[in-house]
CSV table of C-alpha atoms and ligand atoms in Angstrom, one decimal:
chain,number,residue,atom,x,y,z
P,113,UNK,CA,103.5,-66.2,61.2
P,114,UNK,CA,102.6,-68.0,58.1
P,115,UNK,CA,99.4,-68.0,57.1
P,116,UNK,CA,98.1,-71.8,56.7
P,117,UNK,CA,95.2,-72.9,54.6
P,118,UNK,CA,94.0,-76.3,54.2
P,119,UNK,CA,92.0,-77.3,51.0
P,120,UNK,CA,89.9,-80.3,50.7
P,121,UNK,CA,89.7,-81.9,47.2
P,122,UNK,CA,93.8,-81.1,47.1
P,123,UNK,CA,94.1,-83.8,44.6
P,124,UNK,CA,91.7,-82.6,41.4
P,125,UNK,CA,92.4,-79.9,39.5
P,126,UNK,CA,91.2,-76.7,41.6
P,127,UNK,CA,93.6,-78.1,44.1
P,128,UNK,CA,97.0,-78.6,42.6
P,129,UNK,CA,96.5,-75.2,40.6
P,130,UNK,CA,95.6,-73.8,44.5
P,131,UNK,CA,98.3,-75.3,46.3
P,132,UNK,CA,100.7,-74.2,43.7
P,133,UNK,CA,99.3,-70.2,44.3
P,134,UNK,CA,99.7,-69.9,47.7
P,135,UNK,CA,102.8,-72.1,47.9
P,136,UNK,CA,104.1,-69.3,45.8
P,137,UNK,CA,102.0,-66.5,48.2
P,138,UNK,CA,104.3,-68.0,51.0
P,139,UNK,CA,101.7,-69.5,53.0
P,140,UNK,CA,102.0,-73.5,54.6
P,141,UNK,CA,99.3,-75.5,52.2
P,142,UNK,CA,97.4,-79.1,53.7
P,143,UNK,CA,95.4,-80.5,51.7
P,144,UNK,CA,92.4,-83.3,52.6
P,145,UNK,CA,92.9,-86.6,50.4
P,146,UNK,CA,90.9,-90.0,50.2
P,147,UNK,CA,92.8,-93.0,50.6
P,148,UNK,CA,92.4,-94.5,47.3
P,149,UNK,CA,93.7,-97.9,45.6
P,150,UNK,CA,95.2,-96.4,42.8
P,151,UNK,CA,97.7,-93.7,43.2
P,152,UNK,CA,95.8,-90.0,43.4
P,153,UNK,CA,98.1,-87.4,44.3
P,154,UNK,CA,99.6,-87.0,40.2
P,155,UNK,CA,98.7,-83.3,39.7
P,156,UNK,CA,100.6,-82.6,42.8
P,157,UNK,CA,104.0,-83.6,41.6
P,158,UNK,CA,104.9,-80.5,41.8
P,159,UNK,CA,104.4,-79.4,45.2
P,160,UNK,CA,104.7,-82.9,47.0
P,161,UNK,CA,108.2,-83.0,47.0
P,162,UNK,CA,109.3,-83.8,50.5
P,163,UNK,CA,107.6,-85.9,52.6
P,164,UNK,CA,109.4,-85.9,55.3
P,165,UNK,CA,111.3,-83.2,55.7
P,166,UNK,CA,111.6,-81.6,59.1
P,167,UNK,CA,110.0,-78.1,58.4
P,168,UNK,CA,107.1,-78.8,55.1
P,169,UNK,CA,105.4,-76.2,54.4
P,170,UNK,CA,102.6,-78.9,51.8
P,171,UNK,CA,100.7,-81.6,54.1
P,172,UNK,CA,98.5,-84.2,53.0
P,173,UNK,CA,96.1,-85.6,55.6
P,174,UNK,CA,93.8,-88.8,54.9
P,175,UNK,CA,90.1,-87.8,54.9
P,176,UNK,CA,86.7,-87.6,53.8
P,177,UNK,CA,83.8,-84.9,54.1
P,178,UNK,CA,81.4,-87.4,53.6
P,179,UNK,CA,83.3,-88.4,57.9
P,180,UNK,CA,82.4,-85.5,60.0
P,181,UNK,CA,85.0,-87.2,62.7
P,182,UNK,CA,88.1,-86.5,59.6
P,183,UNK,CA,86.2,-83.1,58.8
P,184,UNK,CA,86.4,-82.0,62.8
P,185,UNK,CA,89.6,-83.8,63.5
P,186,UNK,CA,92.0,-82.5,60.7
P,187,UNK,CA,90.5,-79.2,61.1
P,188,UNK,CA,91.9,-79.2,65.1
P,189,UNK,CA,95.0,-80.3,64.6
P,190,UNK,CA,95.9,-78.0,61.4
P,191,UNK,CA,94.0,-75.0,62.9
P,192,UNK,CA,94.2,-73.1,59.1
P,193,UNK,CA,94.2,-69.8,58.7
P,194,UNK,CA,92.1,-69.8,55.3
P,195,UNK,CA,89.6,-73.7,54.2
P,196,UNK,CA,88.7,-73.5,50.8
P,197,UNK,CA,86.3,-76.4,49.9
P,198,UNK,CA,87.1,-77.5,46.6
P,199,UNK,CA,86.1,-81.2,47.3
P,200,UNK,CA,82.9,-82.5,45.8
P,201,UNK,CA,81.6,-85.6,43.7
P,202,UNK,CA,82.1,-82.8,40.1
P,203,UNK,CA,80.8,-84.8,37.5
P,204,UNK,CA,77.2,-83.1,36.3
P,205,UNK,CA,76.0,-86.5,34.8
P,206,UNK,CA,77.4,-89.0,37.7
P,207,UNK,CA,75.9,-87.3,40.0
P,208,UNK,CA,72.3,-88.4,37.8
P,209,UNK,CA,73.6,-92.0,38.4
P,210,UNK,CA,74.8,-91.0,42.1
P,211,UNK,CA,72.5,-89.4,43.5
P,212,UNK,CA,72.4,-89.9,46.7
P,213,UNK,CA,76.8,-90.0,47.2
P,214,UNK,CA,76.9,-86.3,45.3
P,215,UNK,CA,74.1,-84.8,47.8
P,216,UNK,CA,76.2,-86.5,50.8
P,217,UNK,CA,79.6,-85.0,49.8
P,218,UNK,CA,78.5,-81.2,47.9
P,219,UNK,CA,76.0,-80.3,50.5
P,220,UNK,CA,76.3,-82.0,53.4
P,221,UNK,CA,79.9,-81.9,52.8
P,222,UNK,CA,80.0,-78.3,53.6
P,223,UNK,CA,77.6,-78.6,56.7
P,224,UNK,CA,80.5,-80.2,57.9
P,225,UNK,CA,82.7,-78.7,57.5
P,226,UNK,CA,80.8,-75.3,58.4
P,227,UNK,CA,80.1,-77.0,61.8
P,228,UNK,CA,83.7,-78.0,62.7
P,229,UNK,CA,84.3,-74.0,61.9
P,230,UNK,CA,81.7,-72.8,64.4
P,231,UNK,CA,83.6,-75.6,67.4
P,232,UNK,CA,86.7,-75.2,66.5
P,233,UNK,CA,87.5,-71.4,65.5
P,234,UNK,CA,85.3,-68.9,64.5
P,235,UNK,CA,87.9,-67.1,62.9
P,236,UNK,CA,89.1,-69.9,60.2
P,237,UNK,CA,88.1,-68.3,57.0
P,238,UNK,CA,86.1,-70.0,54.0
P,239,UNK,CA,86.0,-70.7,50.5
P,240,UNK,CA,83.0,-72.5,49.4
P,241,UNK,CA,83.6,-73.6,45.5
P,242,UNK,CA,79.6,-72.7,44.0
P,243,UNK,CA,78.7,-73.1,40.5
P,244,UNK,CA,77.1,-72.1,37.6
P,245,UNK,CA,75.4,-75.2,37.7
P,246,UNK,CA,73.4,-73.4,40.2
P,247,UNK,CA,72.0,-71.8,36.8
P,248,UNK,CA,71.1,-74.9,35.3
P,249,UNK,CA,67.9,-73.1,33.0
P,250,UNK,CA,69.0,-69.6,33.2
P,251,UNK,CA,66.0,-67.1,34.0
P,252,UNK,CA,68.9,-64.3,32.5
P,253,UNK,CA,70.9,-63.8,30.6
P,254,UNK,CA,74.1,-63.2,31.6
P,255,UNK,CA,74.4,-64.5,35.4
P,256,UNK,CA,75.2,-63.0,37.8
P,257,UNK,CA,75.2,-62.8,41.8
P,258,UNK,CA,71.1,-61.7,41.6
P,259,UNK,CA,70.5,-64.2,39.4
P,260,UNK,CA,68.1,-66.7,41.1
P,261,UNK,CA,69.1,-70.1,41.2
P,262,UNK,CA,67.3,-72.9,38.5
P,263,UNK,CA,69.4,-76.3,39.3
P,264,UNK,CA,69.1,-79.1,37.0
P,265,UNK,CA,70.8,-82.0,38.5
P,266,UNK,CA,71.2,-83.5,41.2
P,267,UNK,CA,75.2,-81.9,41.4
P,268,UNK,CA,73.4,-78.4,40.8
P,269,UNK,CA,70.6,-78.7,44.1
P,270,UNK,CA,73.5,-80.1,45.9
P,271,UNK,CA,75.0,-77.5,45.4
P,272,UNK,CA,72.9,-74.7,45.4
P,273,UNK,CA,72.0,-76.6,49.4
P,274,UNK,CA,75.4,-75.6,50.2
P,275,UNK,CA,75.7,-71.8,48.6
P,276,UNK,CA,72.2,-71.1,51.0
P,277,UNK,CA,74.4,-73.0,53.9
P,278,UNK,CA,77.7,-71.3,53.6
P,279,UNK,CA,75.5,-68.0,53.9
P,280,UNK,CA,73.4,-69.1,56.6
P,281,UNK,CA,76.4,-70.0,58.5
P,282,UNK,CA,77.4,-66.2,57.6
P,283,UNK,CA,74.5,-64.6,58.4
P,284,UNK,CA,74.0,-66.3,61.9
P,285,UNK,CA,77.7,-66.8,63.6
P,286,UNK,CA,79.5,-64.0,61.7
P,287,UNK,CA,81.6,-66.8,60.1
P,288,UNK,CA,84.2,-65.0,56.7
P,289,UNK,CA,82.7,-67.1,54.5
P,290,UNK,CA,82.1,-67.1,51.0
P,291,UNK,CA,80.5,-67.9,47.7
P,292,UNK,CA,82.3,-67.9,44.8
P,293,UNK,CA,79.8,-68.7,41.6
P,294,UNK,CA,82.3,-70.4,39.6
P,295,UNK,CA,81.6,-70.9,35.6
P,296,UNK,CA,83.4,-74.1,33.6
P,297,UNK,CA,87.1,-73.3,33.9
P,298,UNK,CA,89.3,-76.1,32.2
P,299,UNK,CA,93.4,-76.7,32.5
P,300,UNK,CA,96.0,-79.6,31.2
P,301,UNK,CA,95.0,-81.0,34.6
P,302,UNK,CA,90.7,-80.9,33.9
P,303,UNK,CA,89.3,-85.2,35.3
P,304,UNK,CA,89.3,-87.1,32.0
P,305,UNK,CA,86.4,-87.3,31.6
P,306,UNK,CA,84.9,-83.3,31.0
P,307,UNK,CA,84.5,-81.6,27.3
P,308,UNK,CA,86.9,-79.9,27.4
P,309,UNK,CA,89.8,-82.4,28.1
P,310,UNK,CA,87.8,-85.7,25.9
P,311,UNK,CA,88.3,-83.2,22.9
P,312,UNK,CA,91.8,-82.3,23.3
P,313,UNK,CA,93.2,-85.3,23.9
P,314,UNK,CA,91.2,-86.8,21.8
P,315,UNK,CA,91.6,-84.8,18.6
P,316,UNK,CA,95.3,-84.8,19.5
P,317,UNK,CA,95.5,-88.7,20.2
P,318,UNK,CA,93.8,-88.9,16.3
P,319,UNK,CA,96.1,-86.7,14.8
P,320,UNK,CA,98.1,-88.8,16.2
P,321,UNK,CA,96.9,-92.2,15.0
P,322,UNK,CA,96.8,-93.7,18.5
P,323,UNK,CA,93.2,-93.8,18.3
P,324,UNK,CA,89.9,-93.8,15.9
P,325,UNK,CA,87.6,-92.4,16.9
P,326,UNK,CA,86.1,-90.0,20.0
P,327,UNK,CA,82.0,-90.6,21.5
P,328,UNK,CA,80.4,-87.2,22.6
P,329,UNK,CA,77.0,-86.1,23.5
P,330,UNK,CA,75.0,-82.5,23.4
P,331,UNK,CA,77.3,-81.2,20.7
P,332,UNK,CA,75.2,-78.0,21.2
P,333,UNK,CA,75.0,-76.8,24.8
P,334,UNK,CA,76.6,-73.0,25.5
P,335,UNK,CA,79.8,-72.7,27.7
P,336,UNK,CA,81.4,-70.3,29.4
P,337,UNK,CA,85.0,-71.3,29.4
P,338,UNK,CA,88.2,-70.1,31.3
P,339,UNK,CA,91.2,-70.9,32.4
P,340,UNK,CA,92.0,-73.0,36.2
P,341,UNK,CA,94.8,-70.8,36.5
P,342,UNK,CA,93.1,-67.1,36.7
P,343,UNK,CA,90.3,-68.9,38.8
P,344,UNK,CA,91.9,-69.8,41.5
P,345,UNK,CA,93.8,-66.6,42.6
P,346,UNK,CA,90.0,-64.9,42.4
P,347,UNK,CA,89.3,-68.0,45.7
P,348,UNK,CA,91.9,-66.3,47.7
P,349,UNK,CA,90.9,-62.8,46.4
P,350,UNK,CA,87.4,-63.6,48.1
P,351,UNK,CA,89.2,-64.6,51.3
P,352,UNK,CA,91.6,-61.2,51.5
P,353,UNK,CA,89.2,-58.5,50.8
P,354,UNK,CA,87.2,-56.9,53.3
P,355,UNK,CA,83.9,-58.0,54.0
P,356,UNK,CA,83.0,-62.0,53.3
P,357,UNK,CA,80.9,-62.0,50.7
P,358,UNK,CA,79.5,-64.0,46.8
P,359,UNK,CA,81.3,-63.3,43.5
P,360,UNK,CA,80.4,-64.7,40.1
P,361,UNK,CA,83.5,-65.5,38.5
P,362,UNK,CA,83.8,-66.4,34.7
P,363,UNK,CA,84.9,-65.2,31.3
P,364,UNK,CA,81.8,-63.0,29.7
P,365,UNK,CA,81.8,-65.1,26.5
P,366,UNK,CA,80.3,-68.3,25.1
P,367,UNK,CA,81.0,-71.0,22.6
P,368,UNK,CA,79.3,-74.1,21.4
P,369,UNK,CA,81.2,-77.0,22.1
P,370,UNK,CA,80.6,-77.7,18.2
P,371,UNK,CA,82.9,-74.6,17.9
P,372,UNK,CA,86.1,-76.0,20.9
P,373,UNK,CA,85.6,-78.5,18.7
P,374,UNK,CA,86.5,-76.9,15.5
P,375,UNK,CA,89.2,-74.4,17.5
P,376,UNK,CA,91.6,-77.2,18.7
P,377,UNK,CA,90.8,-79.4,15.0
P,378,UNK,CA,91.9,-76.2,13.6
P,379,UNK,CA,94.8,-75.6,15.9
P,380,UNK,CA,95.7,-79.3,15.3
P,381,UNK,CA,95.5,-78.8,10.8
P,382,UNK,CA,92.5,-81.3,11.1
P,383,UNK,CA,90.7,-80.6,8.3
P,384,UNK,CA,86.7,-81.6,9.6
P,385,UNK,CA,83.7,-81.1,8.0
P,386,UNK,CA,80.4,-81.8,9.7
P,387,UNK,CA,77.5,-84.3,7.9
P,388,UNK,CA,74.1,-85.0,9.7
P,389,UNK,CA,71.5,-84.3,11.7
P,390,UNK,CA,70.6,-84.3,16.2
P,391,UNK,CA,72.6,-87.6,17.2
P,392,UNK,CA,73.5,-88.4,13.9
P,393,UNK,CA,75.6,-85.8,13.2
P,394,UNK,CA,79.0,-87.0,12.5
P,395,UNK,CA,82.8,-85.5,12.0
P,396,UNK,CA,85.3,-86.3,9.1
P,397,UNK,CA,88.6,-85.9,8.4
P,398,UNK,CA,90.3,-85.1,4.7
P,399,UNK,CA,90.8,-88.3,4.2
P,400,UNK,CA,86.6,-88.9,4.9
P,401,UNK,CA,86.8,-90.9,8.1
P,402,UNK,CA,84.5,-90.6,10.4
P,403,UNK,CA,86.9,-89.1,13.5
P,404,UNK,CA,83.6,-87.8,16.0
P,405,UNK,CA,80.1,-89.5,17.0
P,406,UNK,CA,77.3,-88.7,19.4
P,407,UNK,CA,76.1,-91.3,21.6
P,408,UNK,CA,72.8,-91.6,23.5
P,409,UNK,CA,75.3,-92.6,26.5
P,410,UNK,CA,76.8,-88.9,26.9
P,411,UNK,CA,73.5,-87.3,26.6
P,412,UNK,CA,71.8,-86.1,30.2
P,413,UNK,CA,68.5,-87.1,31.5
P,414,UNK,CA,68.2,-83.0,31.8
P,415,UNK,CA,70.1,-80.1,30.4
P,416,UNK,CA,72.2,-77.0,31.1
P,417,UNK,CA,71.8,-75.6,27.8
P,418,UNK,CA,73.4,-71.8,28.3
P,419,UNK,CA,75.5,-70.8,30.1
P,420,UNK,CA,77.4,-67.3,30.3
P,421,UNK,CA,78.5,-64.8,32.9
P,422,UNK,CA,78.5,-61.6,34.2
P,423,UNK,CA,81.9,-60.7,36.3
P,424,UNK,CA,82.1,-57.0,36.8
P,425,UNK,CA,81.2,-57.1,40.5
P,426,UNK,CA,84.4,-59.2,40.9
P,427,UNK,CA,86.3,-56.6,38.9
P,428,UNK,CA,85.1,-53.8,41.2
P,429,UNK,CA,85.2,-54.9,44.7
P,430,UNK,CA,88.3,-58.0,44.0
P,431,UNK,CA,90.2,-56.2,41.0
P,432,UNK,CA,90.1,-59.5,39.1
P,433,UNK,CA,89.3,-60.7,35.2
P,434,UNK,CA,90.5,-63.6,33.5
P,435,UNK,CA,94.1,-63.0,32.0
P,436,UNK,CA,93.5,-66.4,29.9
P,437,UNK,CA,90.9,-66.5,27.0
P,438,UNK,CA,89.9,-69.7,25.0
P,439,UNK,CA,92.5,-69.7,22.9
P,440,UNK,CA,95.1,-69.3,26.1
P,441,UNK,CA,93.2,-72.7,26.9
P,442,UNK,CA,93.4,-74.6,24.3
P,443,UNK,CA,97.2,-74.0,23.1
P,444,UNK,CA,98.0,-74.7,27.3
P,445,UNK,CA,95.6,-77.6,26.8
P,446,UNK,CA,97.3,-78.9,23.6
P,447,UNK,CA,100.8,-79.0,24.2
P,448,UNK,CA,101.0,-80.8,27.3
P,449,UNK,CA,98.8,-83.9,25.7
P,450,UNK,CA,100.9,-83.7,22.5
P,451,UNK,CA,104.1,-83.8,25.7
P,452,UNK,CA,102.3,-86.6,26.7
P,453,UNK,CA,101.9,-88.5,23.9
P,454,UNK,CA,105.6,-87.8,22.9
P,455,UNK,CA,106.6,-88.9,25.4
Q,688,NAP,P1,87.7,-82.0,40.4
Q,688,NAP,O1,88.7,-82.1,39.8
Q,688,NAP,O2,86.3,-82.6,40.1
Q,688,NAP,O3,87.7,-82.4,42.0
Q,688,NAP,C1,87.2,-82.7,42.7
Q,688,NAP,C2,88.0,-83.2,44.2
Q,688,NAP,O4,87.1,-83.7,45.6
Q,688,NAP,C3,88.9,-84.3,44.3
Q,688,NAP,O5,90.2,-84.0,45.3
Q,688,NAP,C4,88.3,-85.5,45.2
Q,688,NAP,O6,89.4,-86.2,45.5
Q,688,NAP,C5,87.5,-83.9,45.8
Q,688,NAP,N1,86.8,-85.0,46.4
Q,688,NAP,C6,85.6,-85.8,46.0
Q,688,NAP,N2,84.8,-86.2,46.5
Q,688,NAP,C7,85.0,-85.9,48.4
Q,688,NAP,C8,85.1,-86.8,49.8
Q,688,NAP,N3,84.0,-87.4,49.7
Q,688,NAP,N4,85.7,-86.1,50.4
Q,688,NAP,C9,86.8,-85.4,50.2
Q,688,NAP,N5,87.2,-84.6,48.7
Q,688,NAP,C10,86.5,-85.4,48.2
Q,688,NAP,O7,87.1,-80.9,40.6
Q,688,NAP,P2,87.5,-79.1,40.2
Q,688,NAP,O8,87.5,-79.3,38.4
Q,688,NAP,O9,89.0,-78.8,40.4
Q,688,NAP,O10,86.4,-78.6,40.7
Q,688,NAP,C11,87.1,-78.1,41.8
Q,688,NAP,C12,85.7,-78.1,42.8
Q,688,NAP,O11,85.4,-76.3,42.1
Q,688,NAP,C13,84.7,-78.6,43.1
Q,688,NAP,O12,83.5,-78.6,44.2
Q,688,NAP,C14,83.8,-78.6,41.6
Q,688,NAP,O13,82.2,-79.0,41.7
Q,688,NAP,C15,84.0,-77.2,41.8
Q,688,NAP,N6,83.5,-76.6,40.7
Q,688,NAP,C16,83.8,-76.4,39.3
Q,688,NAP,C17,84.7,-75.7,38.4
Q,688,NAP,C18,84.7,-76.1,37.3
Q,688,NAP,O14,84.3,-75.9,35.9
Q,688,NAP,N7,85.7,-76.9,37.5
Q,688,NAP,C19,82.4,-75.2,38.2
Q,688,NAP,C20,82.4,-75.1,39.5
Q,688,NAP,C21,82.5,-75.5,40.5
Q,688,NAP,P3,89.8,-87.7,44.6
Q,688,NAP,O15,91.1,-86.9,43.6
Q,688,NAP,O16,90.0,-88.6,45.3
Q,688,NAP,O17,88.6,-87.8,43.5
Q,689,GDD,N1,81.6,-84.7,30.1
Q,689,GDD,C1,80.7,-84.5,28.8
Q,689,GDD,N2,81.2,-85.5,27.9
Q,689,GDD,N3,80.0,-83.4,28.0
Q,689,GDD,C2,80.1,-83.5,27.2
Q,689,GDD,C3,79.9,-84.6,25.6
Q,689,GDD,C4,80.7,-86.0,26.3
Q,689,GDD,O1,80.8,-86.0,26.0
Q,689,GDD,N4,79.9,-84.3,25.0
Q,689,GDD,C5,78.5,-83.1,24.8
Q,689,GDD,N5,78.9,-82.3,26.4
Q,689,GDD,C6,78.1,-81.4,26.9
Q,689,GDD,C7,77.6,-81.7,28.3
Q,689,GDD,O2,76.3,-82.8,28.1
Q,689,GDD,C8,77.7,-80.3,29.0
Q,689,GDD,O3,76.5,-79.8,28.0
Q,689,GDD,C9,78.6,-79.8,27.9
Q,689,GDD,O4,79.4,-80.8,27.5
Q,689,GDD,C10,80.5,-79.3,29.7
Q,689,GDD,O5,79.8,-80.9,30.1
Q,689,GDD,P1,81.4,-80.4,31.0
Q,689,GDD,O6,82.7,-80.3,30.7
Q,689,GDD,O7,81.1,-82.5,31.7
Q,689,GDD,O8,81.3,-80.0,32.6
Q,689,GDD,P2,79.7,-79.7,32.9
Q,689,GDD,O9,79.5,-78.0,32.4
Q,689,GDD,O10,78.1,-80.1,32.8
Q,689,GDD,O11,79.8,-78.6,34.5
Q,689,GDD,C11,81.6,-78.8,35.1
Q,689,GDD,O12,81.0,-77.1,34.7
Q,689,GDD,C12,80.4,-77.1,36.0
Q,689,GDD,C13,80.3,-75.1,36.3
Q,689,GDD,O13,79.5,-75.0,35.0
Q,689,GDD,C14,81.7,-79.2,35.5
Q,689,GDD,O14,82.8,-79.1,35.7
Q,689,GDD,C15,81.4,-78.7,37.2
Q,689,GDD,O15,81.9,-79.6,38.1
Q,689,GDD,C16,81.1,-77.3,37.1
Q,689,GDD,O16,80.6,-77.3,38.8
């Protein structure tokens, strides 16, 4: 019998990479999508090919993690071997604008899935998409599985709830439930409003005279960026481990947003010069055109200044390590963007 995976959040960046990975491992993959007035399955174009074939290995269901009935009904109908909860309002800045919805989806959504597992079949394995945002105002560097949490946003707080409720259901009901504590991971399929995608897309368009300027926020926060393609492998490995456990997944390397911009500009052969300070800091190209400015709109009420992880436990127990470095990531993202522009 083929293994069956159910992915909440299948239409997102990680959902798309995970679907592809599991299909290659010969799983039947079921995904939960939300009804939307515009098509939201573009990341799945590669895998969602034969929606009406008799024997499908990729099946989509309408549902929402804020709707307990849909969560329970889908799990009961699919009876999966493994559930991956990737569903979330995943934008940190937006979580300050819609804190109640973010909490409903990102915290209570996890509880709804765990309750449904307890009701339907306690043997279903569960992966929870935890985040380095839970470390927030970090209390030690680098961060590992034992580092205390100090979230800095409604998103981070909701993810901390999900972390503990996952651990609590593991201990209370002996579920095979794991928390991945994933640091930032990016790819050509990254959402358009996250900083790496904004920078790569913006600079590619500026290079090709499709756009004049890019507006950003804090240039000095530091992130540990990996490639989503590597990180979905870690999710799967957690559920194949002998015992359920929690793992930090990261690269161990850290860069500022400004350094990321400089690396992308260099690859695109845009010679940039920075002038000014604070919110007035701007980047100019070789013709002295201002191509990057900061805008108050993109600063957050509370910032996570620095994130850098330690993946020693995942390396030792799961035999996982990242394959792609920041240069590979930037190359991947640039070549995708340039292809989009030339289409
Ligand atoms: P993403 O691209 O924003 O995808 C989020 C997914 O969740 C989308 O499929 C979205 O559907 C779905 N979703 C949102 N609200 C939902 C709801 N109420 N019910 C059902 N589905 C809902 O995020 P990602 O980058 O793939 O990240 C996947 C997960 O990992 C998220 O939980 C995120 O918080 C977490 N995480 C991400 C990172 C990272 O750096 N990428 C790091 C740590 C943790 P629509 O397409 O309809 O919006
Ligand atoms: N989004 C965005 N847009 N961020 C900007 C901008 C901008 O114009 N300018 C500067 N930044 C800074 C943010 O203030 C933050 O310090 C950093 O760039 C990264 O922002 P994002 O790319 O939005 O990612 P994030 O770190 O806040 O959150 C992502 O990673 C988390 C894991 O640590 C998301 O994927 C979360 O869902 C994930 O949990």
